[in-house]
């Protein structure tokens, strides 16, 4: 499977697996090929009920790149991906070492909404755990 979709393709579990692979490569350009121009990314944390929200390809790409900078070894492993019509779920275990030197290992998931064969909304959720020593 390639890292890009056509506007008429259907999102499948394999699509979400490829999207996850792009995250693990820290390839923001490839990630954006999966997303609509007006995409929305809701982070796992933030001051608002939905976390911190980024809207549009430029803002979402910058948010993804910030994650890669903050956690240079970020990895989403043990992926399981499901699609039901215009919605999908990816389950994973996030591991990474923060730039400040502490580590994280926590289960999480993304809830997706699709439009025209692309990801329109990505909502991230992750278990809250105490910081671990690196």
Short mmCIF file of C-alpha atoms in Angstrom, two decimals, residues 3-124:
data_model
loop_
_atom_site.label_atom_id
_atom_site.label_comp_id
_atom_site.label_asym_id
_atom_site.label_seq_id
_atom_site.Cartn_x
_atom_site.Cartn_y
_atom_site.Cartn_z
CA UNK A 3 1.18 6.46 1.57
CA UNK A 4 -1.29 8.44 -0.53
CA UNK A 5 -4.94 8.04 -1.37
CA UNK A 6 -7.10 9.20 -4.21
CA UNK A 7 -10.19 11.26 -3.45
CA UNK A 8 -12.43 8.38 -4.54
CA UNK A 9 -10.75 5.60 -2.56
CA UNK A 10 -12.32 4.11 0.55
CA UNK A 11 -10.52 4.23 3.87
CA UNK A 12 -9.78 0.71 5.16
CA UNK A 13 -7.97 -0.81 8.12
CA UNK A 14 -4.94 -1.12 5.81
CA UNK A 15 -5.13 2.65 5.19
CA UNK A 16 -5.02 3.29 8.93
CA UNK A 17 -2.10 0.87 9.28
CA UNK A 18 -0.21 2.80 6.58
CA UNK A 19 -1.06 6.07 8.36
CA UNK A 20 0.38 4.59 11.57
CA UNK A 21 3.50 3.48 9.69
CA UNK A 22 4.01 7.09 8.53
CA UNK A 23 3.77 8.23 12.17
CA UNK A 24 6.43 5.71 13.15
CA UNK A 25 8.69 7.02 10.36
CA UNK A 26 8.03 10.58 11.64
CA UNK A 27 7.03 11.45 8.07
CA UNK A 28 4.75 14.49 8.34
CA UNK A 29 4.54 14.93 4.56
CA UNK A 30 3.24 11.38 4.10
CA UNK A 31 0.76 11.83 6.96
CA UNK A 32 -0.76 14.87 5.30
CA UNK A 33 -1.41 12.84 2.12
CA UNK A 34 -3.99 10.90 4.14
CA UNK A 35 -5.85 13.99 5.38
CA UNK A 36 -8.37 16.45 3.96
CA UNK A 37 -7.39 20.08 3.38
CA UNK A 38 -9.63 21.17 6.28
CA UNK A 39 -8.59 18.31 8.59
CA UNK A 40 -8.93 18.53 12.36
CA UNK A 41 -6.59 17.02 14.96
CA UNK A 42 -7.63 16.95 18.62
CA UNK A 43 -4.69 16.13 20.88
CA UNK A 44 -4.78 13.80 23.87
CA UNK A 45 -4.28 16.72 26.26
CA UNK A 46 -5.02 20.40 26.54
CA UNK A 47 -7.17 22.94 28.31
CA UNK A 48 -10.33 22.39 26.26
CA UNK A 49 -12.80 19.52 26.58
CA UNK A 50 -11.46 18.10 23.31
CA UNK A 51 -7.78 18.67 24.16
CA UNK A 52 -5.94 21.12 21.95
CA UNK A 53 -7.47 21.44 18.48
CA UNK A 54 -5.54 22.05 15.27
CA UNK A 55 -7.43 22.77 12.05
CA UNK A 56 -6.15 22.69 8.46
CA UNK A 57 -3.22 20.86 6.92
CA UNK A 58 -0.56 23.42 7.87
CA UNK A 59 -1.58 23.53 11.55
CA UNK A 60 -2.03 19.75 11.81
CA UNK A 61 1.32 19.09 10.15
CA UNK A 62 3.03 21.51 12.56
CA UNK A 63 1.37 19.72 15.51
CA UNK A 64 2.59 16.33 14.28
CA UNK A 65 6.11 17.71 13.75
CA UNK A 66 6.05 19.13 17.30
CA UNK A 67 5.31 15.63 18.65
CA UNK A 68 8.30 14.24 16.72
CA UNK A 69 10.54 17.00 18.12
CA UNK A 70 9.26 16.59 21.68
CA UNK A 71 9.56 12.78 21.54
CA UNK A 72 12.42 12.09 19.09
CA UNK A 73 11.96 8.32 19.49
CA UNK A 74 8.13 8.38 19.48
CA UNK A 75 6.61 5.07 18.45
CA UNK A 76 3.04 3.80 18.18
CA UNK A 77 3.27 0.01 18.45
CA UNK A 78 0.94 -2.97 18.70
CA UNK A 79 -1.44 -1.30 16.27
CA UNK A 80 -4.96 -2.57 15.68
CA UNK A 81 -7.10 -0.75 13.15
CA UNK A 82 -10.83 -0.87 12.45
CA UNK A 83 -13.12 0.88 9.98
CA UNK A 84 -16.92 1.06 9.97
CA UNK A 85 -18.22 3.24 7.18
CA UNK A 86 -17.09 6.83 7.65
CA UNK A 87 -15.50 6.20 11.05
CA UNK A 88 -12.47 4.30 12.26
CA UNK A 89 -10.35 3.43 15.28
CA UNK A 90 -6.66 2.76 15.75
CA UNK A 91 -5.47 1.26 19.03
CA UNK A 92 -1.79 1.45 19.96
CA UNK A 93 0.82 1.62 22.70
CA UNK A 94 2.71 4.91 22.62
CA UNK A 95 6.33 4.87 23.77
CA UNK A 96 8.81 7.69 23.74
CA UNK A 97 11.45 9.64 25.57
CA UNK A 98 10.52 13.29 26.13
CA UNK A 99 13.12 15.92 25.22
CA UNK A 100 13.33 16.65 28.99
CA UNK A 101 14.56 13.09 29.58
CA UNK A 102 11.54 11.23 31.03
CA UNK A 103 9.81 8.27 29.33
CA UNK A 104 6.25 7.31 28.60
CA UNK A 105 4.61 4.01 27.75
CA UNK A 106 0.82 4.12 27.59
CA UNK A 107 -2.08 2.59 25.69
CA UNK A 108 -4.11 4.90 23.51
CA UNK A 109 -6.36 5.16 20.53
CA UNK A 110 -7.36 7.49 17.73
CA UNK A 111 -10.96 7.98 16.67
CA UNK A 112 -11.29 8.99 13.03
CA UNK A 113 -13.92 10.50 10.77
CA UNK A 114 -13.48 10.10 7.01
CA UNK A 115 -14.64 12.13 4.04
CA UNK A 116 -14.01 11.49 0.34
CA UNK A 117 -11.53 8.70 1.09
CA UNK A 118 -9.40 10.81 3.43
CA UNK A 119 -9.12 11.42 7.16
CA UNK A 120 -11.11 14.53 8.08
CA UNK A 121 -10.86 14.25 11.89
CA UNK A 122 -8.32 12.55 14.16
CA UNK A 123 -9.06 12.55 17.89
CA UNK A 124 -6.26 11.18 20.08
#
